[in-house]
Amino acid sequence: AYGYELLSRTPAFAAAVDIPYCHHERWDGTGYPRGLKGEEIPLAARIFAVVDVWFALRSDRPYRPAWTAEDAHVYIMQRTGRDFDPAVVEVFTRLQPPPEL
């Protein structure tokens, strides 16, 4: 909620205010903080949710190495329609280079 509060005070960031507040909402309504479902979730937050997970999986973390592009792709595809907007994932997939083989 901190990001939401910070951005909401600045008119120039009005279009981005929903991203930090809603990017943990899930397409099927199981997310938080409000339990929004489907197109109730702002489009910018639906896009950011996919991109955020992609980069989290593809990045080294102190507790695990980065996933391969193929494994990250499989993970996102398995959660499409549940966690992620299928239309957003379709566009995201088209914009990504093919997974490393």
PDB file of N, CA and C in Angstrom:
ATOM      1  N   ALA A   1       0.814  -1.191   0.000  1.00  0.00           N
ATOM      2  CA  ALA A   1       0.000   0.000   0.000  1.00  0.00           C
ATOM      3  C   ALA A   1       0.864   1.264   0.000  1.00  0.00           C
ATOM      4  N   TYR A   2       2.130   1.127   0.393  1.00  0.00           N
ATOM      5  CA  TYR A   2       3.023   2.291   0.419  1.00  0.00           C
ATOM      6  C   TYR A   2       3.197   2.881  -0.977  1.00  0.00           C
ATOM      7  N   GLY A   3       3.445   2.029  -1.972  1.00  0.00           N
ATOM      8  CA  GLY A   3       3.607   2.506  -3.344  1.00  0.00           C
ATOM      9  C   GLY A   3       2.358   3.212  -3.839  1.00  0.00           C
ATOM     10  N   TYR A   4       1.201   2.660  -3.507  1.00  0.00           N
ATOM     11  CA  TYR A   4      -0.066   3.278  -3.896  1.00  0.00           C
ATOM     12  C   TYR A   4      -0.192   4.670  -3.285  1.00  0.00           C
ATOM     13  N   GLU A   5       0.079   4.767  -1.989  1.00  0.00           N
ATOM     14  CA  GLU A   5      -0.026   6.062  -1.304  1.00  0.00           C
ATOM     15  C   GLU A   5       0.945   7.083  -1.896  1.00  0.00           C
ATOM     16  N   LEU A   6       2.157   6.656  -2.160  1.00  0.00           N
ATOM     17  CA  LEU A   6       3.165   7.560  -2.711  1.00  0.00           C
ATOM     18  C   LEU A   6       2.764   8.056  -4.102  1.00  0.00           C
ATOM     19  N   LEU A   7       2.386   7.134  -4.981  1.00  0.00           N
ATOM     20  CA  LEU A   7       2.025   7.510  -6.348  1.00  0.00           C
ATOM     21  C   LEU A   7       0.734   8.322  -6.409  1.00  0.00           C
ATOM     22  N   SER A   8      -0.221   8.020  -5.534  1.00  0.00           N
ATOM     23  CA  SER A   8      -1.515   8.709  -5.598  1.00  0.00           C
ATOM     24  C   SER A   8      -1.410  10.191  -5.244  1.00  0.00           C
ATOM     25  N   ARG A   9      -0.333  10.589  -4.600  1.00  0.00           N
ATOM     26  CA  ARG A   9      -0.136  12.000  -4.250  1.00  0.00           C
ATOM     27  C   ARG A   9       0.467  12.814  -5.399  1.00  0.00           C
ATOM     28  N   THR A  10       0.882  12.143  -6.460  1.00  0.00           N
ATOM     29  CA  THR A  10       1.570  12.818  -7.556  1.00  0.00           C
ATOM     30  C   THR A  10       0.743  12.685  -8.836  1.00  0.00           C
ATOM     31  N   PRO A  11       0.142  13.762  -9.324  1.00  0.00           N
ATOM     32  CA  PRO A  11      -0.717  13.678 -10.509  1.00  0.00           C
ATOM     33  C   PRO A  11      -0.038  13.050 -11.728  1.00  0.00           C
ATOM     34  N   ALA A  12       1.241  13.251 -11.899  1.00  0.00           N
ATOM     35  CA  ALA A  12       1.947  12.698 -13.061  1.00  0.00           C
ATOM     36  C   ALA A  12       1.949  11.172 -13.059  1.00  0.00           C
ATOM     37  N   PHE A  13       1.742  10.558 -11.895  1.00  0.00           N
ATOM     38  CA  PHE A  13       1.766   9.100 -11.793  1.00  0.00           C
ATOM     39  C   PHE A  13       0.370   8.489 -11.709  1.00  0.00           C
ATOM     40  N   ALA A  14      -0.652   9.259 -11.995  1.00  0.00           N
ATOM     41  CA  ALA A  14      -2.029   8.782 -11.860  1.00  0.00           C
ATOM     42  C   ALA A  14      -2.280   7.484 -12.628  1.00  0.00           C
ATOM     43  N   ALA A  15      -1.729   7.361 -13.818  1.00  0.00           N
ATOM     44  CA  ALA A  15      -1.953   6.157 -14.628  1.00  0.00           C
ATOM     45  C   ALA A  15      -1.292   4.925 -14.030  1.00  0.00           C
ATOM     46  N   ALA A  16      -0.273   5.121 -13.210  1.00  0.00           N
ATOM     47  CA  ALA A  16       0.471   3.991 -12.642  1.00  0.00           C
ATOM     48  C   ALA A  16       0.033   3.629 -11.231  1.00  0.00           C
ATOM     49  N   VAL A  17      -0.889   4.361 -10.663  1.00  0.00           N
ATOM     50  CA  VAL A  17      -1.216   4.191  -9.248  1.00  0.00           C
ATOM     51  C   VAL A  17      -1.770   2.796  -8.932  1.00  0.00           C
ATOM     52  N   ASP A  18      -2.460   2.165  -9.861  1.00  0.00           N
ATOM     53  CA  ASP A  18      -3.039   0.848  -9.601  1.00  0.00           C
ATOM     54  C   ASP A  18      -2.025  -0.289  -9.628  1.00  0.00           C
ATOM     55  N   ILE A  19      -0.874  -0.074 -10.221  1.00  0.00           N
ATOM     56  CA  ILE A  19       0.097  -1.165 -10.362  1.00  0.00           C
ATOM     57  C   ILE A  19       0.568  -1.688  -9.010  1.00  0.00           C
ATOM     58  N   PRO A  20       1.115  -0.862  -8.120  1.00  0.00           N
ATOM     59  CA  PRO A  20       1.576  -1.435  -6.854  1.00  0.00           C
ATOM     60  C   PRO A  20       0.438  -1.926  -5.968  1.00  0.00           C
ATOM     61  N   TYR A  21      -0.741  -1.367  -6.145  1.00  0.00           N
ATOM     62  CA  TYR A  21      -1.868  -1.748  -5.299  1.00  0.00           C
ATOM     63  C   TYR A  21      -2.529  -3.044  -5.758  1.00  0.00           C
ATOM     64  N   CYS A  22      -2.490  -3.336  -7.051  1.00  0.00           N
ATOM     65  CA  CYS A  22      -3.271  -4.452  -7.592  1.00  0.00           C
ATOM     66  C   CYS A  22      -2.460  -5.569  -8.237  1.00  0.00           C
ATOM     67  N   HIS A  23      -1.135  -5.496  -8.276  1.00  0.00           N
ATOM     68  CA  HIS A  23      -0.409  -6.506  -9.044  1.00  0.00           C
ATOM     69  C   HIS A  23      -0.379  -7.880  -8.376  1.00  0.00           C
ATOM     70  N   HIS A  24      -0.895  -7.996  -7.147  1.00  0.00           N
ATOM     71  CA  HIS A  24      -1.025  -9.311  -6.514  1.00  0.00           C
ATOM     72  C   HIS A  24      -2.451  -9.859  -6.621  1.00  0.00           C
ATOM     73  N   GLU A  25      -3.307  -9.139  -7.326  1.00  0.00           N
ATOM     74  CA  GLU A  25      -4.636  -9.676  -7.621  1.00  0.00           C
ATOM     75  C   GLU A  25      -4.457 -10.792  -8.653  1.00  0.00           C
ATOM     76  N   ARG A  26      -5.341 -11.776  -8.643  1.00  0.00           N
ATOM     77  CA  ARG A  26      -5.243 -12.906  -9.560  1.00  0.00           C
ATOM     78  C   ARG A  26      -6.477 -12.963 -10.454  1.00  0.00           C
ATOM     79  N   TRP A  27      -6.272 -13.380 -11.682  1.00  0.00           N
ATOM     80  CA  TRP A  27      -7.325 -13.430 -12.690  1.00  0.00           C
ATOM     81  C   TRP A  27      -8.567 -14.151 -12.167  1.00  0.00           C
ATOM     82  N   ASP A  28      -8.379 -15.211 -11.370  1.00  0.00           N
ATOM     83  CA  ASP A  28      -9.516 -15.988 -10.869  1.00  0.00           C
ATOM     84  C   ASP A  28     -10.120 -15.428  -9.580  1.00  0.00           C
ATOM     85  N   GLY A  29      -9.603 -14.312  -9.084  1.00  0.00           N
ATOM     86  CA  GLY A  29     -10.162 -13.679  -7.897  1.00  0.00           C
ATOM     87  C   GLY A  29      -9.542 -14.096  -6.582  1.00  0.00           C
ATOM     88  N   THR A  30      -8.501 -14.937  -6.620  1.00  0.00           N
ATOM     89  CA  THR A  30      -7.898 -15.439  -5.382  1.00  0.00           C
ATOM     90  C   THR A  30      -6.768 -14.566  -4.852  1.00  0.00           C
ATOM     91  N   GLY A  31      -6.491 -13.452  -5.493  1.00  0.00           N
ATOM     92  CA  GLY A  31      -5.379 -12.602  -5.072  1.00  0.00           C
ATOM     93  C   GLY A  31      -5.753 -11.641  -3.954  1.00  0.00           C
ATOM     94  N   TYR A  32      -4.879 -10.706  -3.731  1.00  0.00           N
ATOM     95  CA  TYR A  32      -5.089  -9.712  -2.677  1.00  0.00           C
ATOM     96  C   TYR A  32      -4.571  -8.362  -3.166  1.00  0.00           C
ATOM     97  N   PRO A  33      -4.971  -7.255  -2.622  1.00  0.00           N
ATOM     98  CA  PRO A  33      -5.635  -7.064  -1.331  1.00  0.00           C
ATOM     99  C   PRO A  33      -7.159  -7.071  -1.391  1.00  0.00           C
ATOM    100  N   ARG A  34      -7.756  -6.924  -2.593  1.00  0.00           N
ATOM    101  CA  ARG A  34      -9.215  -6.777  -2.656  1.00  0.00           C
ATOM    102  C   ARG A  34      -9.948  -7.977  -3.236  1.00  0.00           C
ATOM    103  N   GLY A  35      -9.227  -8.980  -3.709  1.00  0.00           N
ATOM    104  CA  GLY A  35      -9.884 -10.133  -4.309  1.00  0.00           C
ATOM    105  C   GLY A  35     -10.569  -9.810  -5.627  1.00  0.00           C
ATOM    106  N   LEU A  36      -9.988  -8.871  -6.385  1.00  0.00           N
ATOM    107  CA  LEU A  36     -10.546  -8.530  -7.694  1.00  0.00           C
ATOM    108  C   LEU A  36     -10.404  -9.717  -8.637  1.00  0.00           C
ATOM    109  N   LYS A  37     -11.285  -9.776  -9.627  1.00  0.00           N
ATOM    110  CA  LYS A  37     -11.300 -10.906 -10.555  1.00  0.00           C
ATOM    111  C   LYS A  37     -11.392 -10.408 -11.991  1.00  0.00           C
ATOM    112  N   GLY A  38     -10.673 -11.091 -12.890  1.00  0.00           N
ATOM    113  CA  GLY A  38     -10.780 -10.805 -14.314  1.00  0.00           C
ATOM    114  C   GLY A  38     -10.528  -9.349 -14.640  1.00  0.00           C
ATOM    115  N   GLU A  39     -11.423  -8.780 -15.436  1.00  0.00           N
ATOM    116  CA  GLU A  39     -11.242  -7.412 -15.900  1.00  0.00           C
ATOM    117  C   GLU A  39     -11.528  -6.362 -14.831  1.00  0.00           C
ATOM    118  N   GLU A  40     -11.904  -6.791 -13.619  1.00  0.00           N
ATOM    119  CA  GLU A  40     -11.974  -5.843 -12.494  1.00  0.00           C
ATOM    120  C   GLU A  40     -10.569  -5.346 -12.150  1.00  0.00           C
ATOM    121  N   ILE A  41      -9.569  -6.161 -12.460  1.00  0.00           N
ATOM    122  CA  ILE A  41      -8.171  -5.803 -12.190  1.00  0.00           C
ATOM    123  C   ILE A  41      -7.729  -4.822 -13.278  1.00  0.00           C
ATOM    124  N   PRO A  42      -7.180  -3.676 -12.910  1.00  0.00           N
ATOM    125  CA  PRO A  42      -6.723  -2.725 -13.931  1.00  0.00           C
ATOM    126  C   PRO A  42      -5.711  -3.370 -14.887  1.00  0.00           C
ATOM    127  N   LEU A  43      -5.822  -3.026 -16.165  1.00  0.00           N
ATOM    128  CA  LEU A  43      -4.956  -3.616 -17.187  1.00  0.00           C
ATOM    129  C   LEU A  43      -3.478  -3.453 -16.852  1.00  0.00           C
ATOM    130  N   ALA A  44      -3.069  -2.284 -16.400  1.00  0.00           N
ATOM    131  CA  ALA A  44      -1.652  -2.071 -16.079  1.00  0.00           C
ATOM    132  C   ALA A  44      -1.178  -3.053 -15.012  1.00  0.00           C
ATOM    133  N   ALA A  45      -2.015  -3.348 -14.035  1.00  0.00           N
ATOM    134  CA  ALA A  45      -1.649  -4.299 -12.984  1.00  0.00           C
ATOM    135  C   ALA A  45      -1.596  -5.726 -13.526  1.00  0.00           C
ATOM    136  N   ARG A  46      -2.485  -6.068 -14.463  1.00  0.00           N
ATOM    137  CA  ARG A  46      -2.461  -7.406 -15.074  1.00  0.00           C
ATOM    138  C   ARG A  46      -1.186  -7.608 -15.882  1.00  0.00           C
ATOM    139  N   ILE A  47      -0.761  -6.571 -16.584  1.00  0.00           N
ATOM    140  CA  ILE A  47       0.486  -6.644 -17.355  1.00  0.00           C
ATOM    141  C   ILE A  47       1.668  -6.765 -16.404  1.00  0.00           C
ATOM    142  N   PHE A  48       1.702  -5.910 -15.396  1.00  0.00           N
ATOM    143  CA  PHE A  48       2.817  -5.914 -14.452  1.00  0.00           C
ATOM    144  C   PHE A  48       2.921  -7.248 -13.727  1.00  0.00           C
ATOM    145  N   ALA A  49       1.806  -7.888 -13.411  1.00  0.00           N
ATOM    146  CA  ALA A  49       1.833  -9.174 -12.712  1.00  0.00           C
ATOM    147  C   ALA A  49       2.622 -10.213 -13.510  1.00  0.00           C
ATOM    148  N   VAL A  50       2.393 -10.280 -14.809  1.00  0.00           N
ATOM    149  CA  VAL A  50       3.112 -11.238 -15.658  1.00  0.00           C
ATOM    150  C   VAL A  50       4.592 -10.869 -15.742  1.00  0.00           C
ATOM    151  N   VAL A  51       4.875  -9.615 -16.008  1.00  0.00           N
ATOM    152  CA  VAL A  51       6.265  -9.162 -16.143  1.00  0.00           C
ATOM    153  C   VAL A  51       7.022  -9.344 -14.834  1.00  0.00           C
ATOM    154  N   ASP A  52       6.390  -9.031 -13.710  1.00  0.00           N
ATOM    155  CA  ASP A  52       7.017  -9.166 -12.397  1.00  0.00           C
ATOM    156  C   ASP A  52       7.407 -10.614 -12.113  1.00  0.00           C
ATOM    157  N   VAL A  53       6.496 -11.544 -12.365  1.00  0.00           N
ATOM    158  CA  VAL A  53       6.796 -12.962 -12.132  1.00  0.00           C
ATOM    159  C   VAL A  53       7.882 -13.434 -13.089  1.00  0.00           C
ATOM    160  N   TRP A  54       7.795 -13.042 -14.354  1.00  0.00           N
ATOM    161  CA  TRP A  54       8.816 -13.434 -15.332  1.00  0.00           C
ATOM    162  C   TRP A  54      10.212 -13.031 -14.865  1.00  0.00           C
ATOM    163  N   PHE A  55      10.365 -11.772 -14.509  1.00  0.00           N
ATOM    164  CA  PHE A  55      11.692 -11.299 -14.100  1.00  0.00           C
ATOM    165  C   PHE A  55      12.117 -11.858 -12.748  1.00  0.00           C
ATOM    166  N   ALA A  56      11.180 -12.119 -11.866  1.00  0.00           N
ATOM    167  CA  ALA A  56      11.528 -12.758 -10.588  1.00  0.00           C
ATOM    168  C   ALA A  56      12.068 -14.166 -10.831  1.00  0.00           C
ATOM    169  N   LEU A  57      11.425 -14.906 -11.719  1.00  0.00           N
ATOM    170  CA  LEU A  57      11.880 -16.270 -12.012  1.00  0.00           C
ATOM    171  C   LEU A  57      13.204 -16.280 -12.765  1.00  0.00           C
ATOM    172  N   ARG A  58      13.395 -15.314 -13.643  1.00  0.00           N
ATOM    173  CA  ARG A  58      14.599 -15.280 -14.486  1.00  0.00           C
ATOM    174  C   ARG A  58      15.811 -14.663 -13.791  1.00  0.00           C
ATOM    175  N   SER A  59      15.629 -14.180 -12.571  1.00  0.00           N
ATOM    176  CA  SER A  59      16.715 -13.529 -11.829  1.00  0.00           C
ATOM    177  C   SER A  59      17.253 -14.442 -10.733  1.00  0.00           C
ATOM    178  N   ASP A  60      18.564 -14.363 -10.528  1.00  0.00           N
ATOM    179  CA  ASP A  60      19.158 -15.068  -9.391  1.00  0.00           C
ATOM    180  C   ASP A  60      18.617 -14.469  -8.102  1.00  0.00           C
ATOM    181  N   ARG A  61      18.352 -15.328  -7.151  1.00  0.00           N
ATOM    182  CA  ARG A  61      17.906 -14.914  -5.819  1.00  0.00           C
ATOM    183  C   ARG A  61      18.874 -15.503  -4.807  1.00  0.00           C
ATOM    184  N   PRO A  62      18.950 -14.936  -3.618  1.00  0.00           N
ATOM    185  CA  PRO A  62      19.857 -15.503  -2.610  1.00  0.00           C
ATOM    186  C   PRO A  62      19.535 -16.965  -2.289  1.00  0.00           C
ATOM    187  N   TYR A  63      18.287 -17.360  -2.459  1.00  0.00           N
ATOM    188  CA  TYR A  63      17.827 -18.701  -2.091  1.00  0.00           C
ATOM    189  C   TYR A  63      17.693 -19.663  -3.270  1.00  0.00           C
ATOM    190  N   ARG A  64      17.937 -19.188  -4.521  1.00  0.00           N
ATOM    191  CA  ARG A  64      17.869 -20.085  -5.687  1.00  0.00           C
ATOM    192  C   ARG A  64      18.456 -19.393  -6.908  1.00  0.00           C
ATOM    193  N   PRO A  65      18.964 -20.189  -7.853  1.00  0.00           N
ATOM    194  CA  PRO A  65      19.460 -19.594  -9.099  1.00  0.00           C
ATOM    195  C   PRO A  65      18.293 -19.203 -10.014  1.00  0.00           C
ATOM    196  N   ALA A  66      18.592 -18.386 -11.004  1.00  0.00           N
ATOM    197  CA  ALA A  66      17.582 -17.988 -11.989  1.00  0.00           C
ATOM    198  C   ALA A  66      17.069 -19.215 -12.738  1.00  0.00           C
ATOM    199  N   TRP A  67      15.804 -19.179 -13.079  1.00  0.00           N
ATOM    200  CA  TRP A  67      15.219 -20.237 -13.890  1.00  0.00           C
ATOM    201  C   TRP A  67      15.578 -19.997 -15.357  1.00  0.00           C
ATOM    202  N   THR A  68      15.540 -21.054 -16.142  1.00  0.00           N
ATOM    203  CA  THR A  68      15.713 -20.903 -17.582  1.00  0.00           C
ATOM    204  C   THR A  68      14.472 -20.218 -18.158  1.00  0.00           C
ATOM    205  N   ALA A  69      14.617 -19.651 -19.339  1.00  0.00           N
ATOM    206  CA  ALA A  69      13.471 -19.032 -20.005  1.00  0.00           C
ATOM    207  C   ALA A  69      12.377 -20.063 -20.251  1.00  0.00           C
ATOM    208  N   GLU A  70      12.777 -21.268 -20.610  1.00  0.00           N
ATOM    209  CA  GLU A  70      11.791 -22.325 -20.865  1.00  0.00           C
ATOM    210  C   GLU A  70      10.999 -22.653 -19.604  1.00  0.00           C
ATOM    211  N   ASP A  71      11.683 -22.820 -18.466  1.00  0.00           N
ATOM    212  CA  ASP A  71      10.990 -23.136 -17.213  1.00  0.00           C
ATOM    213  C   ASP A  71      10.075 -21.993 -16.778  1.00  0.00           C
ATOM    214  N   ALA A  72      10.537 -20.756 -16.929  1.00  0.00           N
ATOM    215  CA  ALA A  72       9.711 -19.601 -16.576  1.00  0.00           C
ATOM    216  C   ALA A  72       8.475 -19.536 -17.474  1.00  0.00           C
ATOM    217  N   HIS A  73       8.660 -19.821 -18.752  1.00  0.00           N
ATOM    218  CA  HIS A  73       7.541 -19.831 -19.701  1.00  0.00           C
ATOM    219  C   HIS A  73       6.507 -20.886 -19.297  1.00  0.00           C
ATOM    220  N   VAL A  74       6.974 -22.082 -18.982  1.00  0.00           N
ATOM    221  CA  VAL A  74       6.066 -23.161 -18.564  1.00  0.00           C
ATOM    222  C   VAL A  74       5.293 -22.747 -17.314  1.00  0.00           C
ATOM    223  N   TYR A  75       5.986 -22.169 -16.342  1.00  0.00           N
ATOM    224  CA  TYR A  75       5.355 -21.728 -15.097  1.00  0.00           C
ATOM    225  C   TYR A  75       4.224 -20.735 -15.384  1.00  0.00           C
ATOM    226  N   ILE A  76       4.506 -19.746 -16.203  1.00  0.00           N
ATOM    227  CA  ILE A  76       3.493 -18.735 -16.511  1.00  0.00           C
ATOM    228  C   ILE A  76       2.337 -19.354 -17.293  1.00  0.00           C
ATOM    229  N   MET A  77       2.635 -20.212 -18.252  1.00  0.00           N
ATOM    230  CA  MET A  77       1.572 -20.846 -19.033  1.00  0.00           C
ATOM    231  C   MET A  77       0.672 -21.703 -18.149  1.00  0.00           C
ATOM    232  N   GLN A  78       1.246 -22.402 -17.175  1.00  0.00           N
ATOM    233  CA  GLN A  78       0.450 -23.240 -16.269  1.00  0.00           C
ATOM    234  C   GLN A  78      -0.502 -22.412 -15.414  1.00  0.00           C
ATOM    235  N   ARG A  79      -0.180 -21.162 -15.199  1.00  0.00           N
ATOM    236  CA  ARG A  79      -0.996 -20.302 -14.340  1.00  0.00           C
ATOM    237  C   ARG A  79      -1.876 -19.323 -15.121  1.00  0.00           C
ATOM    238  N   THR A  80      -1.835 -19.426 -16.438  1.00  0.00           N
ATOM    239  CA  THR A  80      -2.667 -18.575 -17.283  1.00  0.00           C
ATOM    240  C   THR A  80      -4.132 -18.975 -17.106  1.00  0.00           C
ATOM    241  N   GLY A  81      -4.975 -17.986 -16.902  1.00  0.00           N
ATOM    242  CA  GLY A  81      -6.387 -18.247 -16.651  1.00  0.00           C
ATOM    243  C   GLY A  81      -6.691 -18.427 -15.178  1.00  0.00           C
ATOM    244  N   ARG A  82      -5.677 -18.652 -14.382  1.00  0.00           N
ATOM    245  CA  ARG A  82      -5.821 -18.757 -12.929  1.00  0.00           C
ATOM    246  C   ARG A  82      -5.222 -17.516 -12.272  1.00  0.00           C
ATOM    247  N   ASP A  83      -3.916 -17.335 -12.440  1.00  0.00           N
ATOM    248  CA  ASP A  83      -3.236 -16.165 -11.875  1.00  0.00           C
ATOM    249  C   ASP A  83      -3.199 -15.004 -12.864  1.00  0.00           C
ATOM    250  N   PHE A  84      -3.075 -15.313 -14.136  1.00  0.00           N
ATOM    251  CA  PHE A  84      -2.800 -14.296 -15.150  1.00  0.00           C
ATOM    252  C   PHE A  84      -3.893 -14.219 -16.210  1.00  0.00           C
ATOM    253  N   ASP A  85      -4.090 -13.019 -16.735  1.00  0.00           N
ATOM    254  CA  ASP A  85      -5.023 -12.757 -17.825  1.00  0.00           C
ATOM    255  C   ASP A  85      -4.513 -13.465 -19.084  1.00  0.00           C
ATOM    256  N   PRO A  86      -5.302 -14.376 -19.664  1.00  0.00           N
ATOM    257  CA  PRO A  86      -4.846 -15.084 -20.863  1.00  0.00           C
ATOM    258  C   PRO A  86      -4.460 -14.159 -22.016  1.00  0.00           C
ATOM    259  N   ALA A  87      -5.174 -13.065 -22.210  1.00  0.00           N
ATOM    260  CA  ALA A  87      -4.851 -12.144 -23.305  1.00  0.00           C
ATOM    261  C   ALA A  87      -3.507 -11.459 -23.070  1.00  0.00           C
ATOM    262  N   VAL A  88      -3.212 -11.106 -21.828  1.00  0.00           N
ATOM    263  CA  VAL A  88      -1.928 -10.479 -21.504  1.00  0.00           C
ATOM    264  C   VAL A  88      -0.796 -11.477 -21.722  1.00  0.00           C
ATOM    265  N   VAL A  89      -0.993 -12.712 -21.287  1.00  0.00           N
ATOM    266  CA  VAL A  89       0.045 -13.736 -21.464  1.00  0.00           C
ATOM    267  C   VAL A  89       0.281 -13.998 -22.945  1.00  0.00           C
ATOM    268  N   GLU A  90      -0.780 -14.015 -23.739  1.00  0.00           N
ATOM    269  CA  GLU A  90      -0.620 -14.234 -25.183  1.00  0.00           C
ATOM    270  C   GLU A  90       0.268 -13.156 -25.804  1.00  0.00           C
ATOM    271  N   VAL A  91       0.011 -11.908 -25.487  1.00  0.00           N
ATOM    272  CA  VAL A  91       0.823 -10.815 -26.035  1.00  0.00           C
ATOM    273  C   VAL A  91       2.244 -10.884 -25.489  1.00  0.00           C
ATOM    274  N   PHE A  92       2.381 -11.116 -24.197  1.00  0.00           N
ATOM    275  CA  PHE A  92       3.707 -11.216 -23.581  1.00  0.00           C
ATOM    276  C   PHE A  92       4.524 -12.324 -24.250  1.00  0.00           C
ATOM    277  N   THR A  93       3.902 -13.453 -24.500  1.00  0.00           N
ATOM    278  CA  THR A  93       4.585 -14.590 -25.128  1.00  0.00           C
ATOM    279  C   THR A  93       5.033 -14.241 -26.548  1.00  0.00           C
ATOM    280  N   ARG A  94       4.206 -13.528 -27.287  1.00  0.00           N
ATOM    281  CA  ARG A  94       4.589 -13.125 -28.641  1.00  0.00           C
ATOM    282  C   ARG A  94       5.765 -12.159 -28.641  1.00  0.00           C
ATOM    283  N   LEU A  95       5.886 -11.359 -27.596  1.00  0.00           N
ATOM    284  CA  LEU A  95       6.970 -10.376 -27.515  1.00  0.00           C
ATOM    285  C   LEU A  95       8.282 -10.970 -27.016  1.00  0.00           C
ATOM    286  N   GLN A  96       8.219 -12.139 -26.397  1.00  0.00           N
ATOM    287  CA  GLN A  96       9.416 -12.781 -25.862  1.00  0.00           C
ATOM    288  C   GLN A  96      10.133 -13.559 -26.958  1.00  0.00           C
ATOM    289  N   PRO A  97      11.460 -13.576 -26.927  1.00  0.00           N
ATOM    290  CA  PRO A  97      12.169 -14.460 -27.854  1.00  0.00           C
ATOM    291  C   PRO A  97      11.871 -15.911 -27.484  1.00  0.00           C
ATOM    292  N   PRO A  98      12.018 -16.835 -28.432  1.00  0.00           N
ATOM    293  CA  PRO A  98      11.769 -18.244 -28.111  1.00  0.00           C
ATOM    294  C   PRO A  98      12.653 -18.692 -26.947  1.00  0.00           C
ATOM    295  N   PRO A  99      12.122 -19.583 -26.076  1.00  0.00           N
ATOM    296  CA  PRO A  99      12.942 -20.073 -24.961  1.00  0.00           C
ATOM    297  C   PRO A  99      14.215 -20.744 -25.452  1.00  0.00           C
ATOM    298  N   GLU A 100      15.249 -20.653 -24.627  1.00  0.00           N
ATOM    299  CA  GLU A 100      16.511 -21.321 -24.962  1.00  0.00           C
ATOM    300  C   GLU A 100      16.281 -22.825 -24.954  1.00  0.00           C
ATOM    301  N   LEU A 101      16.862 -23.494 -25.895  1.00  0.00           N
ATOM    302  CA  LEU A 101      16.716 -24.956 -25.950  1.00  0.00           C
ATOM    303  C   LEU A 101      18.004 -25.622 -25.553  1.00  0.00           C
TER     304      LEU A 101
END
